[in-house]
Short mmCIF file of C-alpha atoms and ligand atoms in Angstrom, two decimals:
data_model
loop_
_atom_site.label_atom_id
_atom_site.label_comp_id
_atom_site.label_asym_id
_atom_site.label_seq_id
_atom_site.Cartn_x
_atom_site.Cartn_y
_atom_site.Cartn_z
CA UNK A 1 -50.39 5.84 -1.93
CA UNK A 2 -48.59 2.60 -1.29
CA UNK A 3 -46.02 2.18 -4.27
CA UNK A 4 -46.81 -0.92 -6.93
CA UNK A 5 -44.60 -3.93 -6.70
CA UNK A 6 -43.78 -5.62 -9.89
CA UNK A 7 -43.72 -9.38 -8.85
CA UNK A 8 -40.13 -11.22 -10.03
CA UNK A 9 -40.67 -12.96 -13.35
CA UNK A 10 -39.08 -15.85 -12.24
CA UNK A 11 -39.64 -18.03 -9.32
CA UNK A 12 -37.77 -21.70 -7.90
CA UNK A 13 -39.93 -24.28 -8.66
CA UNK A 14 -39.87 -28.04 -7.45
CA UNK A 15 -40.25 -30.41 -10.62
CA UNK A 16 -42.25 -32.95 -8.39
CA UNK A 17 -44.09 -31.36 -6.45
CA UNK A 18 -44.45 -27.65 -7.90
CA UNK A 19 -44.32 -25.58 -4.91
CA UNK A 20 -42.27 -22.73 -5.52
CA UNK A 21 -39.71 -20.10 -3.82
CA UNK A 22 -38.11 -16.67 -4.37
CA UNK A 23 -35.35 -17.24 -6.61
CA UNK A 24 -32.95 -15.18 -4.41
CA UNK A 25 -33.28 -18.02 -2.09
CA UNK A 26 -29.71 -20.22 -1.92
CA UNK A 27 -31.34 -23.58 -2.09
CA UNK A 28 -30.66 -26.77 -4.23
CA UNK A 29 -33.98 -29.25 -3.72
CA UNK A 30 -37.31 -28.86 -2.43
CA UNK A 31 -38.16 -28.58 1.12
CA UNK A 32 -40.96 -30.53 0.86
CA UNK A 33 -40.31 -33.67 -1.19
CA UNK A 34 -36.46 -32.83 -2.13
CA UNK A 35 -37.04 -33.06 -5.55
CA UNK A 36 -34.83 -30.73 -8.08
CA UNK A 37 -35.37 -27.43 -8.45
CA UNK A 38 -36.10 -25.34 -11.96
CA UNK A 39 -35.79 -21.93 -12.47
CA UNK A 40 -39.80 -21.04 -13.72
CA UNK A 41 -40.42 -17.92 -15.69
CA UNK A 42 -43.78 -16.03 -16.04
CA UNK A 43 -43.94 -16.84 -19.68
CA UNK A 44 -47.66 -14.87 -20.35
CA UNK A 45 -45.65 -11.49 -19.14
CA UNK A 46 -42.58 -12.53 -21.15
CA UNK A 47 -44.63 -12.62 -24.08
CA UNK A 48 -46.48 -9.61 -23.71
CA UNK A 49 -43.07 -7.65 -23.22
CA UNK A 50 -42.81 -8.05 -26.91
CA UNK A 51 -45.73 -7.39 -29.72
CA UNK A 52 -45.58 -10.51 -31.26
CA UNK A 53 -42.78 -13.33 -31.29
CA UNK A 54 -41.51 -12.11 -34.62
CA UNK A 55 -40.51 -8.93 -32.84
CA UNK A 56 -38.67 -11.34 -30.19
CA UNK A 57 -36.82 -12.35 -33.01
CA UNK A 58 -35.82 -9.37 -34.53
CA UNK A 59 -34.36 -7.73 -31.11
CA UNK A 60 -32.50 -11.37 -30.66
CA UNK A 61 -31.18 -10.54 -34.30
CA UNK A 62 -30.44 -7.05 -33.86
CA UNK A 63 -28.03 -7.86 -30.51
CA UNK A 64 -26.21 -9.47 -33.25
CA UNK A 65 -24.79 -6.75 -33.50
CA UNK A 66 -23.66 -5.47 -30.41
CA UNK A 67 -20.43 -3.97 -30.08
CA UNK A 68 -20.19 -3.90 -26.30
CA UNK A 69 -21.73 -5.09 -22.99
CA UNK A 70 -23.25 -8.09 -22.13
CA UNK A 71 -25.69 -8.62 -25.24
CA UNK A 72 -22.96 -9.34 -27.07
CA UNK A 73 -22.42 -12.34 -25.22
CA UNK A 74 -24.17 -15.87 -27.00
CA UNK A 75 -26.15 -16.32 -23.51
CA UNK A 76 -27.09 -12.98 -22.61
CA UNK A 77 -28.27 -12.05 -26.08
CA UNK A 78 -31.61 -13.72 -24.60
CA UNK A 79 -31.29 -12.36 -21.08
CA UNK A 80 -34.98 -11.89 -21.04
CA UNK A 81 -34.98 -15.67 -21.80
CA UNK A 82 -32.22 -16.86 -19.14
CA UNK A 83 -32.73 -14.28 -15.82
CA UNK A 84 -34.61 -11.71 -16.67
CA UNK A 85 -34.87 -9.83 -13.20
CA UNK A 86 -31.16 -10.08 -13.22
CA UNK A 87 -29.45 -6.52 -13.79
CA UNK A 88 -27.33 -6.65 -16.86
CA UNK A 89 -24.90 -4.82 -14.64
CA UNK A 90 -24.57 -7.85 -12.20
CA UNK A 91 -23.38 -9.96 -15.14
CA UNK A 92 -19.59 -11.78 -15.89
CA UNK A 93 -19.21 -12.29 -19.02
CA UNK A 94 -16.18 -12.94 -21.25
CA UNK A 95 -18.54 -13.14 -23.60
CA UNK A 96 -19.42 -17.04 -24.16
CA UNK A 97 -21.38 -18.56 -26.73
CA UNK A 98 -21.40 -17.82 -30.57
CA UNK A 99 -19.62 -21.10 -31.27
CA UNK A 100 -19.64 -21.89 -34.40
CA UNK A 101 -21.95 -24.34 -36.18
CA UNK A 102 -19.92 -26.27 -39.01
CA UNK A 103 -21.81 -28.04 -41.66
CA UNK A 104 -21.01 -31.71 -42.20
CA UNK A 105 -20.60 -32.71 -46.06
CA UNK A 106 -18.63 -35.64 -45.22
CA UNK A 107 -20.47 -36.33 -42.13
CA UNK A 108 -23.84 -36.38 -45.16
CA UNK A 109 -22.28 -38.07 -47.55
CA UNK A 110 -21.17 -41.24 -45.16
CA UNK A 111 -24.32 -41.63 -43.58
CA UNK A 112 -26.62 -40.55 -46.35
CA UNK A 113 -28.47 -37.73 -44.33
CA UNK A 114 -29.86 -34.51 -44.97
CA UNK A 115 -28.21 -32.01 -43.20
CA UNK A 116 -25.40 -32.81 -40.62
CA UNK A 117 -24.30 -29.83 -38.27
CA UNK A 118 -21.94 -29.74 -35.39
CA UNK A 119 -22.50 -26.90 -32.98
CA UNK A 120 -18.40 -26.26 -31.33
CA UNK A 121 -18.82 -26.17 -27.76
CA UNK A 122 -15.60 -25.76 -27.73
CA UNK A 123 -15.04 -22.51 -28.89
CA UNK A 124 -15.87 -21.49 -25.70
CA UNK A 125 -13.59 -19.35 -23.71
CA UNK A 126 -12.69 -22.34 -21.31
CA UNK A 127 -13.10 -24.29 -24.61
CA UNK A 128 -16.07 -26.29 -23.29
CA UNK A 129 -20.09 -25.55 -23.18
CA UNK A 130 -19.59 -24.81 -18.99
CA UNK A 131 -19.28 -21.19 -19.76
CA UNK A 132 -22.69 -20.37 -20.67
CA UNK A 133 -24.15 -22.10 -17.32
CA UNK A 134 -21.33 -20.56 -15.42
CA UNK A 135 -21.43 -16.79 -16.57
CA UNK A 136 -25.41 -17.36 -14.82
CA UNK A 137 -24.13 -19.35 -11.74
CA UNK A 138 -21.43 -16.96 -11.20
CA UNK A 139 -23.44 -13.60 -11.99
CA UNK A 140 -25.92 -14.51 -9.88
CA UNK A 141 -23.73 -15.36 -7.18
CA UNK A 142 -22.19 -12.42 -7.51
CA UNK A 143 -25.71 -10.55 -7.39
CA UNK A 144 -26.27 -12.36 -3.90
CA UNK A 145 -23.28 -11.40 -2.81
CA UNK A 146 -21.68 -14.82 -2.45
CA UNK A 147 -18.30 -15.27 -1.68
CA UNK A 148 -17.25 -18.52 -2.12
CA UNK A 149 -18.34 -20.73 -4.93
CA UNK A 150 -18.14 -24.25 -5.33
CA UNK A 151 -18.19 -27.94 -7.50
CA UNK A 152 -17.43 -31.30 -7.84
CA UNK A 153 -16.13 -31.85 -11.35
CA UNK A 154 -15.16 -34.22 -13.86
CA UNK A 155 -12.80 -31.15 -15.40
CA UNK A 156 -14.90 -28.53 -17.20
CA UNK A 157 -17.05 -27.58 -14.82
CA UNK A 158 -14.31 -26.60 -12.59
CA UNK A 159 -12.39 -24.67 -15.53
CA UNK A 160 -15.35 -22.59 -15.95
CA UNK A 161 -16.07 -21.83 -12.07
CA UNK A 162 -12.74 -20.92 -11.45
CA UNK A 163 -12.15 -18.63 -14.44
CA UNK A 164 -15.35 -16.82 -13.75
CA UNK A 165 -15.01 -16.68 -9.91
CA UNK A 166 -11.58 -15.24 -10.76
CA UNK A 167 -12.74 -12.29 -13.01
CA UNK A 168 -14.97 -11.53 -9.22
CA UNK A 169 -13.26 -8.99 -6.89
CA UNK A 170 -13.23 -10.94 -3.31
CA UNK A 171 -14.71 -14.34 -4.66
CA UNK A 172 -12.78 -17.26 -4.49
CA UNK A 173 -13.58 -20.71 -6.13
CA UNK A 174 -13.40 -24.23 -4.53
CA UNK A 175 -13.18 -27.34 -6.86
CA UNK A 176 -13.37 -31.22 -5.90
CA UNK A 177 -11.76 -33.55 -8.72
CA UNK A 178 -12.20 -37.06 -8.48
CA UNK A 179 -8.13 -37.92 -8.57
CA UNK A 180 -6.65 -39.32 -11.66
CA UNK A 181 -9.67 -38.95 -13.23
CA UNK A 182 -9.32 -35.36 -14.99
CA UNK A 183 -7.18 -34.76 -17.85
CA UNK A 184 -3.99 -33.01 -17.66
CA UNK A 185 -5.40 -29.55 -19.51
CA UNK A 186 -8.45 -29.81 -17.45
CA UNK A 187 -6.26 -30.08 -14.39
CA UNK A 188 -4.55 -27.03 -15.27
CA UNK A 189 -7.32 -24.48 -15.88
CA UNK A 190 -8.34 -24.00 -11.81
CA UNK A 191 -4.83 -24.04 -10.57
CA UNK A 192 -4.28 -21.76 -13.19
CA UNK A 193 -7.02 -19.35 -12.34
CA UNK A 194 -6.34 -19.46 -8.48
CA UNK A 195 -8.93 -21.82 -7.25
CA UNK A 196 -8.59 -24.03 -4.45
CA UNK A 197 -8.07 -27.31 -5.92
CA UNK A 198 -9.20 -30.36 -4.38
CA UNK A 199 -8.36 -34.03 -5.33
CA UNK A 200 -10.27 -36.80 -3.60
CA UNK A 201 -9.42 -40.34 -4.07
CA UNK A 202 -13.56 -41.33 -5.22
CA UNK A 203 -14.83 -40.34 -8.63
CA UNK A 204 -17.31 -37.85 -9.72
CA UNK A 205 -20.38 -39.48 -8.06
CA UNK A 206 -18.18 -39.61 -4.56
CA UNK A 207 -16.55 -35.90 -4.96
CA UNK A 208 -20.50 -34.49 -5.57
CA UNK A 209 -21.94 -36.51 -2.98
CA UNK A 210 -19.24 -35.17 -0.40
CA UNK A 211 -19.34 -31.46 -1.43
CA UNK A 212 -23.07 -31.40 -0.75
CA UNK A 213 -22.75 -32.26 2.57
CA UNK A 214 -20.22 -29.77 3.22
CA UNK A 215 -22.48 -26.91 1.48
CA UNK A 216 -25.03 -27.76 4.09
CA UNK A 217 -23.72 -26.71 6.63
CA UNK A 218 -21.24 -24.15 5.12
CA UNK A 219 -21.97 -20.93 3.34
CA UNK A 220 -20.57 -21.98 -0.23
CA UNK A 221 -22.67 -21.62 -3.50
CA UNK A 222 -22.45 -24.78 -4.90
CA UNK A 223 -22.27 -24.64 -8.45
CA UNK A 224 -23.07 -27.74 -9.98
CA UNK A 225 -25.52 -28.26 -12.46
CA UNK A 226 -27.81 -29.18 -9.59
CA UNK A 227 -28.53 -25.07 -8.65
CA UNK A 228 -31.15 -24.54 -11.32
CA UNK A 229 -29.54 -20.93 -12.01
CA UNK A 230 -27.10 -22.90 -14.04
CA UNK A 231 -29.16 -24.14 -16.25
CA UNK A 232 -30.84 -20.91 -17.34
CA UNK A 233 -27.52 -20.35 -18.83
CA UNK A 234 -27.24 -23.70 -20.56
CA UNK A 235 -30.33 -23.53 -22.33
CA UNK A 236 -28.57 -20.77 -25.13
CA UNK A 237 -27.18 -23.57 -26.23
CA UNK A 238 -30.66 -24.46 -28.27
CA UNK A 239 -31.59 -21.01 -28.58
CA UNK A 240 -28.15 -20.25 -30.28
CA UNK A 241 -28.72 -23.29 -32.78
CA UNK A 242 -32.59 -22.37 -34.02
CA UNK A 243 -31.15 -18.74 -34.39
CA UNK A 244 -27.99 -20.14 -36.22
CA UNK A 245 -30.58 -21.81 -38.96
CA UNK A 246 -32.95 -18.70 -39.17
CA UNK A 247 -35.51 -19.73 -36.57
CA UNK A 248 -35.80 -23.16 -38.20
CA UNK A 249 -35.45 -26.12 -35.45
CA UNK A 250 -33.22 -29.10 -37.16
CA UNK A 251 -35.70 -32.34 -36.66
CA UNK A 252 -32.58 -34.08 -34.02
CA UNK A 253 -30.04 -32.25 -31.21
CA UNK A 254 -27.51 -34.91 -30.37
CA UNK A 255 -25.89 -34.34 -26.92
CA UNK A 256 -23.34 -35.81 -24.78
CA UNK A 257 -24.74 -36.90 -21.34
CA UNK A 258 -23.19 -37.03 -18.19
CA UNK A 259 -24.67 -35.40 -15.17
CA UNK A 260 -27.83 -34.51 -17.50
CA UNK A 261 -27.85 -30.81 -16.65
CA UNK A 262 -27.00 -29.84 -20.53
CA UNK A 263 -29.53 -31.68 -22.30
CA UNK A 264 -32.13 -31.07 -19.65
CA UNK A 265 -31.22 -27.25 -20.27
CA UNK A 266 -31.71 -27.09 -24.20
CA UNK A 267 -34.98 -29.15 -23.96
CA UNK A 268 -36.29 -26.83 -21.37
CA UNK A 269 -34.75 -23.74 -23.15
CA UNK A 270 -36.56 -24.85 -26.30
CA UNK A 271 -40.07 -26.07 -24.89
CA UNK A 272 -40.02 -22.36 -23.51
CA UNK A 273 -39.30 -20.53 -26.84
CA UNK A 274 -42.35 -22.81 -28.43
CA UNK A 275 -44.63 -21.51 -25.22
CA UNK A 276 -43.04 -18.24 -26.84
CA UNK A 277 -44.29 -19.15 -30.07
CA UNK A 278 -41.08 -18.26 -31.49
CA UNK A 279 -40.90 -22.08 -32.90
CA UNK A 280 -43.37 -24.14 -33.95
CA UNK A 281 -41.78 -27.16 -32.67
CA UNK A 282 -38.81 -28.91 -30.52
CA UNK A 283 -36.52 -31.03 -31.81
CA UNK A 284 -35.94 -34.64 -30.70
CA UNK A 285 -33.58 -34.80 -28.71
CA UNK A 286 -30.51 -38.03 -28.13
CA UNK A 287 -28.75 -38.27 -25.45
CA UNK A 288 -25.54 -40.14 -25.61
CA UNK A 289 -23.69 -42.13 -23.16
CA UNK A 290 -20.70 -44.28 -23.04
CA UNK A 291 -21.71 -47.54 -22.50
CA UNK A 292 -19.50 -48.01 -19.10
CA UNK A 293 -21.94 -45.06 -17.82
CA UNK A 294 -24.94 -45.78 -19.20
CA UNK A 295 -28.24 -45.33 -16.65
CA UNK A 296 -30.25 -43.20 -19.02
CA UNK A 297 -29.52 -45.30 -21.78
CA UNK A 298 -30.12 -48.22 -20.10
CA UNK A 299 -33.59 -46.68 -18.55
CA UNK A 300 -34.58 -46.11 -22.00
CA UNK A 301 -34.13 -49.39 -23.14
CA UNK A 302 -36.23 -50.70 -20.12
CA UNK A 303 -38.97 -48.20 -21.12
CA UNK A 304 -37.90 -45.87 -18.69
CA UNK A 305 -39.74 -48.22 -15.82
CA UNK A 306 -37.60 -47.64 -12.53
CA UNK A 307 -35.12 -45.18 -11.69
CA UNK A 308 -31.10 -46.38 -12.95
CA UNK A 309 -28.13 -45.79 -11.06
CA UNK A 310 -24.95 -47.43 -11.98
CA UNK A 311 -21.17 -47.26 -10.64
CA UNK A 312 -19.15 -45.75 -13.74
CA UNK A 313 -16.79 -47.56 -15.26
CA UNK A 314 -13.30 -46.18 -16.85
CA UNK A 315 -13.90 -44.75 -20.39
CA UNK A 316 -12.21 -42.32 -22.44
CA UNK A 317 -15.67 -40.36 -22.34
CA UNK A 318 -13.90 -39.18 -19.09
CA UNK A 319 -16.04 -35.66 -18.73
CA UNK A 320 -19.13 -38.32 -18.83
CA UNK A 321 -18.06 -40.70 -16.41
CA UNK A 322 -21.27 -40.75 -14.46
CA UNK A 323 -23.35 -43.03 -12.52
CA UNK A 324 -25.99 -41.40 -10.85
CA UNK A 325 -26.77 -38.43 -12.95
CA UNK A 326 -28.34 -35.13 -10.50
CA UNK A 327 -30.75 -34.13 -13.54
CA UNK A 328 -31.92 -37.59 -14.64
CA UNK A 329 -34.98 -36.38 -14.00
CA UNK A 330 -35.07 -33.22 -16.01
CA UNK A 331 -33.25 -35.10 -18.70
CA UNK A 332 -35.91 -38.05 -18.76
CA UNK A 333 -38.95 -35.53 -18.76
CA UNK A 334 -37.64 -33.04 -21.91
CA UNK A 335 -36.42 -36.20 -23.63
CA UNK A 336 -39.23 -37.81 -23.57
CA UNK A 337 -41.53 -35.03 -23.98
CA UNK A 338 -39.40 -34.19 -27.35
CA UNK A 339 -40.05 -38.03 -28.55
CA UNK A 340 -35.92 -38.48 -28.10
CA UNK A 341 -34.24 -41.31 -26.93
CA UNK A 342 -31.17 -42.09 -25.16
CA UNK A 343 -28.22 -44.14 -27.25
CA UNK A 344 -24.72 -45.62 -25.17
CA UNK A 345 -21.92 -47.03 -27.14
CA UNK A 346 -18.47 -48.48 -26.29
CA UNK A 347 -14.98 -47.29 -26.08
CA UNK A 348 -13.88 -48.44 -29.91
CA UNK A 349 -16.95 -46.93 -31.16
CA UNK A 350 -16.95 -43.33 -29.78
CA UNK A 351 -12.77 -43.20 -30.52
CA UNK A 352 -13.87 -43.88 -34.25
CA UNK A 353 -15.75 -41.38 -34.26
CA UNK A 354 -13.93 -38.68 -33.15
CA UNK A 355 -10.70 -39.83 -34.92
CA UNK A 356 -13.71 -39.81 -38.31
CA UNK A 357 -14.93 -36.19 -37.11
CA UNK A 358 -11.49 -34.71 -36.34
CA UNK A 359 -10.27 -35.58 -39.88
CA UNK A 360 -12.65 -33.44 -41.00
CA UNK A 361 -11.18 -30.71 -39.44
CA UNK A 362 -13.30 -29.80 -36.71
CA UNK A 363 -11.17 -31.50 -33.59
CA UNK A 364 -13.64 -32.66 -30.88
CA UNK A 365 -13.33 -34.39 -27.77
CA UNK A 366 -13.84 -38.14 -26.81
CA UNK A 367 -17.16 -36.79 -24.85
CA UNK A 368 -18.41 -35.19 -27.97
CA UNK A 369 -17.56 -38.14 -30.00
CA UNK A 370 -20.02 -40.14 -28.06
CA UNK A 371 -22.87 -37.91 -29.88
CA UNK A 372 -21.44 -38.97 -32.93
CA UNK A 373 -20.93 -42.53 -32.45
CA UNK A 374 -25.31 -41.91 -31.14
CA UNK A 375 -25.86 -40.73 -34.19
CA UNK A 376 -24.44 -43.13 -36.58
CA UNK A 377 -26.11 -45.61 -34.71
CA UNK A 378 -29.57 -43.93 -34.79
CA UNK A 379 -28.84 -43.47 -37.93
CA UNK A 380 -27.87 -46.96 -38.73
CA UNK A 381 -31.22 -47.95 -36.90
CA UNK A 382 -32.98 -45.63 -38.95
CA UNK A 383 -34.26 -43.94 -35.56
CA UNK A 384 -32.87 -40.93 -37.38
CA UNK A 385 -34.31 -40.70 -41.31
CA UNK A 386 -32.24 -39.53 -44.42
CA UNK A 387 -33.98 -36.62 -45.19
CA UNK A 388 -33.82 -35.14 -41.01
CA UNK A 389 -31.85 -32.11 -40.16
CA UNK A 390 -29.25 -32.90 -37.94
CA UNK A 391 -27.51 -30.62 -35.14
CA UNK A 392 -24.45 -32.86 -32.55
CA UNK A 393 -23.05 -31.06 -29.77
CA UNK A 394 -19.37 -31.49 -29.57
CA UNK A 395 -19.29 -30.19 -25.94
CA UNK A 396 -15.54 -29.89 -25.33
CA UNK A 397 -12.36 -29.01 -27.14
CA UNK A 398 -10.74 -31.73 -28.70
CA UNK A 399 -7.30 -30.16 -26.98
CA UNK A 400 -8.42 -30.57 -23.54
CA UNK A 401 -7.82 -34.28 -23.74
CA UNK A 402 -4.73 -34.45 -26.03
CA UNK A 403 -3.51 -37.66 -24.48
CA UNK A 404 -6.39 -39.55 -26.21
CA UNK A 405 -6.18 -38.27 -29.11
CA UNK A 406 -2.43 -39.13 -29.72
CA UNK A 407 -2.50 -42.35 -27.63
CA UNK A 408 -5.43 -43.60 -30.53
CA UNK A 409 -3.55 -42.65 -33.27
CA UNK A 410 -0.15 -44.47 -31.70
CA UNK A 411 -2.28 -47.33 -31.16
CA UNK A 412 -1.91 -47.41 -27.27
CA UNK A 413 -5.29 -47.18 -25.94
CA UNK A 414 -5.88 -50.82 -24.30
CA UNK A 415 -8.38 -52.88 -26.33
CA UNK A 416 -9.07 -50.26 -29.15
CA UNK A 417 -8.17 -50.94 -32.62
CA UNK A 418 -6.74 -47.64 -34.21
CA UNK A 419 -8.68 -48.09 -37.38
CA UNK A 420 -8.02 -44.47 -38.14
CA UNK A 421 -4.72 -43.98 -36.71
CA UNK A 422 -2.43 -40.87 -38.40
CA UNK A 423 0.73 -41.98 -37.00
CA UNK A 424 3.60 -40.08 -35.98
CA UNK A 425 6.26 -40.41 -38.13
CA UNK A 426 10.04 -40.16 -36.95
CA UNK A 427 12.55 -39.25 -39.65
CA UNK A 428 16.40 -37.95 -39.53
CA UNK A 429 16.86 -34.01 -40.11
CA UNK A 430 17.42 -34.34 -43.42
CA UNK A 431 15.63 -32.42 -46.13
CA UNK A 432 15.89 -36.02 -48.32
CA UNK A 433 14.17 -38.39 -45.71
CA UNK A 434 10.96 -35.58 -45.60
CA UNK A 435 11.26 -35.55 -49.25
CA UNK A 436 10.48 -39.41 -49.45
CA UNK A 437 7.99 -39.01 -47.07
CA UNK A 438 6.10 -36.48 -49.18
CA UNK A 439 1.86 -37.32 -49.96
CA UNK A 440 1.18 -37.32 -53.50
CA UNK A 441 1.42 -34.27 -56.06
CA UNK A 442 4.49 -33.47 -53.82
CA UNK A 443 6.61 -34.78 -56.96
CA UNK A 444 8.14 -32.68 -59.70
CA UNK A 445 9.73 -29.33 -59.28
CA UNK A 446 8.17 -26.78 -57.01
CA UNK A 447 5.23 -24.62 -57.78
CA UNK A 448 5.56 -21.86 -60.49
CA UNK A 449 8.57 -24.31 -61.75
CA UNK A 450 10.88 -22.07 -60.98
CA UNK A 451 14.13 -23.33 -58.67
CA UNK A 452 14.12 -21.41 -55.70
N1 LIG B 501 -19.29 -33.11 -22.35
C1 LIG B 501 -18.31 -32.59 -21.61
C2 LIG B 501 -17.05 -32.18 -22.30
C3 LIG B 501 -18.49 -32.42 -20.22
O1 LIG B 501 -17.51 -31.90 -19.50
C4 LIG B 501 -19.70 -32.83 -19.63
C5 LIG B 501 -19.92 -32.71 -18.21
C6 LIG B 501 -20.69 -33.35 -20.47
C7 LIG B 501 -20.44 -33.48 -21.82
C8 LIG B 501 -22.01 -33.79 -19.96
O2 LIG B 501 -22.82 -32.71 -19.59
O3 LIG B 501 -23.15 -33.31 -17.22
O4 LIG B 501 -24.61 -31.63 -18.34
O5 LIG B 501 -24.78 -34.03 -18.90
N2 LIG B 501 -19.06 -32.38 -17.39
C9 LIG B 501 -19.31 -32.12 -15.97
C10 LIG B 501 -18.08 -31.49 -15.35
C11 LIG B 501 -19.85 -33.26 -15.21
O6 LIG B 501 -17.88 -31.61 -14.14
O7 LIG B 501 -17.33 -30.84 -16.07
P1 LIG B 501 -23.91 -32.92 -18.44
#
C-alpha cells in the first residue's frame, strides 16, 4: 500500500502571474515574470482544521495563556495562521509580539474621534515591529538549514536579523547599512549581537539593490522583506490588534511605510482571517510616508496610474527613507482592496507629532510619528470620521533615535520650529536654584506637613 501524502498547506505564489512553488524553495521573485512572491495558504483545509471560526478564536484565546514554548509568543500564537507546516520545534522565538495597545484620551479629545489606539511596536524585544517577521525568516532559515542570513537595512531590520541569527548555533548574520544613515542605537544592535556589519556609502535603495546581486550568486538567505516568509510573520501584527479589541476590527490601521512589507503583511494577514470568517470585515488601511519619500503617496494622489519611484530625500523618518519600495505592489493591492489610502507629510509635521504623542507618555519614534501626523490629516480631511475606531502603529521605539528627540526639543533640527520643545534646563547644584525651578503645587511645606 503506497503511504498517503498530505500535500504542504502552503505554497510560493507569484502575485502577477500566480504560478506557484514549494515553499522550501530559496527563491525571492517569479521565474516566469519576476514578479514578488507571497506565501499562499490552503485556506478551505485551514478552516476545516477547526469546527467553526468561533472555535479558531477560542484556541487563539486560550494560548493566552501559555506558560511556555512558542505559543506564547504574539506571532506564533497563530502558527496555523503564519507557517503552518513549520514544526513548532524549528522555531526562535524570544517571544515577540504582545505589545501593548494604549488607548488615546488625549489623542480623542484633540481630534474629536471615537476611539484612538496606538499599538507599541516597540515593545518588541529589538524594540521595533522586525521581530515578528524575523522570528519567521530566521526559523525558517533555520528549518532549511541555512547558514548565513542576510539584509540591507535602514536599522531595524538588521537589529532583528542579527539578534535572531545570534540565538542560532552555527548561523551567522550579514547586514548592509546605508552609511550615516542609521541611528546611533540602531548601529549598535548588530555589532552588538556579532553580525558582520557592513556600511556602504549609497542609501537604502543602493545597499538592497547591491545585496541582491550578491545573493544570486552566493548561498545567503536574504532576509529582507522581499522573501515572502517574512511577511507571514508580520501579518500578527493585525491579528494581534482584532484580538486586542475582542475580535472587533477598528474601522482605520494607520502604518508607517517604507519598504511596504509591513502594511502589505497586516492587509494580507487580515483579508485571510475574513476568508477565515473570523471577521466580518478589514479595516482601511493608511499608509504614511514622509513627504521626502513619498512614491505611494504620490501614486495615490495620481490615482494610482503608473508605477512611482523616487530618490529619497533626508528626513528624520530615517527607518522610512525609501524610494523604490520592494512591496509597492503588495502594499498598493491590500490598500486598495481595504478602500485605504496613502497620506505623506513633511519634516515639521511628523516631529509635532511625535513630540504631541510622546507627551502623552507613550514615547514613539519619528517613523511612527509619521502615522500620526497621517492621521491628523485624514482626520482634518475628514477621510477619517468622528465616530471611526482608530488603531496607529508606532513601529519603533522612541529610544532608538534619541538624537531626534532631544535635538527637537533643543531646537536644533534645521528648519523645524520646536513648537513643543521641553527644554533642558541647566541649573547650579544647589537645592535653592531646583527649588525655584519647581512646576506648580511644588509650593508650601512638604507633603503630610511635617519637616523632614
Ligand atoms: N517603521 C520603522 C521603525 C522601520 O524601521 C520601518 C522599516 C518601517 C516603519 C517601514 O516598514 O519597510 O515594512 O514599510 N524599516 C526597514 C529596515 C526598511 O531596514 O529596518 P516597511
Amino acid at each position: 500500500m503506497t503511504p498517503t501524502v498530505t500535500p504542504p498547506l502552503s505554497r510560493l505564489r507569484c502575485i502577477a502571474c500566480s504560478r506557484d512553488y514549494p515553499l522550501a524553495e530559496v527563491r525571492y521573485e517569479c521565474d516566469a515574470c519576476k514578479g514578488l512572491l507571497e506565501v499562499s495558504h490552503d485556506l478551505e483545509r485551514l478552516k476545516r482544521m477547526q469546527p467553526s471560526p468561533s472555535a479558531w478564536r477560542a484556541l487563539f484565546e486560550e494560548r493566552l495563556g501559555a506558560a511556555a514554548g512558542p505559543h506564547q509568543s504574539g506571532v506564533w500564537r497563530y502558527h496555523e495562521l503564519i507557517l503552518p507546516d513549520l514544526p513548532l520545534a524549528s522555531i526562535v522565538s524570544k517571544p515577540e509580539g504582545n505589545t501593548n495597545l494604549y488607548r488615546s484620551p488625549r489623542l480623542e479629545a484633540l481630534t474629536g474621534t471615537g476611539e484612538v489606539r496606538i499599538k507599541h511596536e516597540g515593545e518588541n524585544p529589538t524594540l521595533s515591529f522586525k521581530d515578528r517577521g524575523m522570528t519567521a525568516g530566521v526559523s525558517f532559515a533555520r528549518h532549511l538549514g541555512v547558514r548565513a542570513v542576510a539584509c540591507a537595512s535602514t536599522g531595524d531590520t538588521s537589529a532583528a536579523l542579527a539578534s535572531y541569527a545570534a540565538e542560532v548555533e552555527g548561523m551567522r548574520g550579514v547586514v548592509v547599512l546605508p552609511a550615516g544613515k542609521v541611528s546611533a542605537e540602531q548601529l549598535s544592535q548588530p555589532i552588538a549581537s556579532g553580525c558582520l556589519t557592513l556600511s556602504l556609502p549609497t542609501d537604502f535603495d543602493g545597499c538592497i539593490r547591491l545585496l541582491r546581486d550578491v545573493c544570486r550568486r552566493r548561498p545567503l538567505y536574504l532576509l529582507n522583506s522581499v522573501n515572502p516568509l517574512r511577511i507571514e510573520g508580520q501579518k500578527s501584527i493585525g491579528f494581534e490588534i482584532v484580538q486586542q479589541l475582542g475580535w472587533e476590527p477598528p474601522d482605520w490601521i494607520v502604518v508607517p511605510v517604507g519598504n511596504a512589507g509591513n502594511i502589505s503583511a497586516i492587509g494580507k494577514g487580515l483579508f485571510e482571517m475574513r476568508a477565515l470568517g473570523m471577521i466580518d470585515r478589514v479595516p482601511r488601511l493608511l499608509g504614511a510616508q514622509a513627504a521626502s519619500a513619498a512614491p505611494l503617496a504620490r501614486a495615490c494622489r495620481e490615482g494610482y496610474r503608473e508605477r512611482v519611484r523616487v530618490e529619497a530625500g533626508d528626513t528624520v523618518a530615517s527607518a522610512i527613507r525609501i524610494g523604490d519600495p520592494v512591496s509597492y505592489d503588495k502594499a498598493v493591492k491590500v490598500v486598495r482592496e481595504s478602500g485605504g489610502a496613502f497620506e505623506q507629510s513633511g519634516e515639521q509635521e511628523i516631529m509635532d507629532a511625535k513630540a504631541l504623542v510622546d507627551a502623552t507618555g507613550v514615547y514613539i519614534c519619528p517613523n511612527s510619528a509619521t502615522a500620526v501626523a497621517a492621521f491628523l490629516k485624514a482626520r482634518a480631511s475628514g477621510l477619517i470620521g468622528k465616530d471611526e475606531r482608530v488603531v496607529i502603529v508606532a513601529t519603533a521605539h522612541g529610544c532608538k533615535f534619541s538624537k531626534a528627540t532631544i535635538d527637537y526639543h533643543e531646537g536644533r533640527l534645521p528648519g523645524i520650529t520646536p513648537g513643543r520643545a521641553n527644554r533642558i534646563v541647566e541649573v547650579p547644584a544647589e537645592a535653592r536654584a531646583i527649588e525655584r525651578l519647581l512646576p506648580a503645587g511644588s509650593e508650601g511645606p512638604p507633603q503630610g506637613g511635617a519637616k523632614r
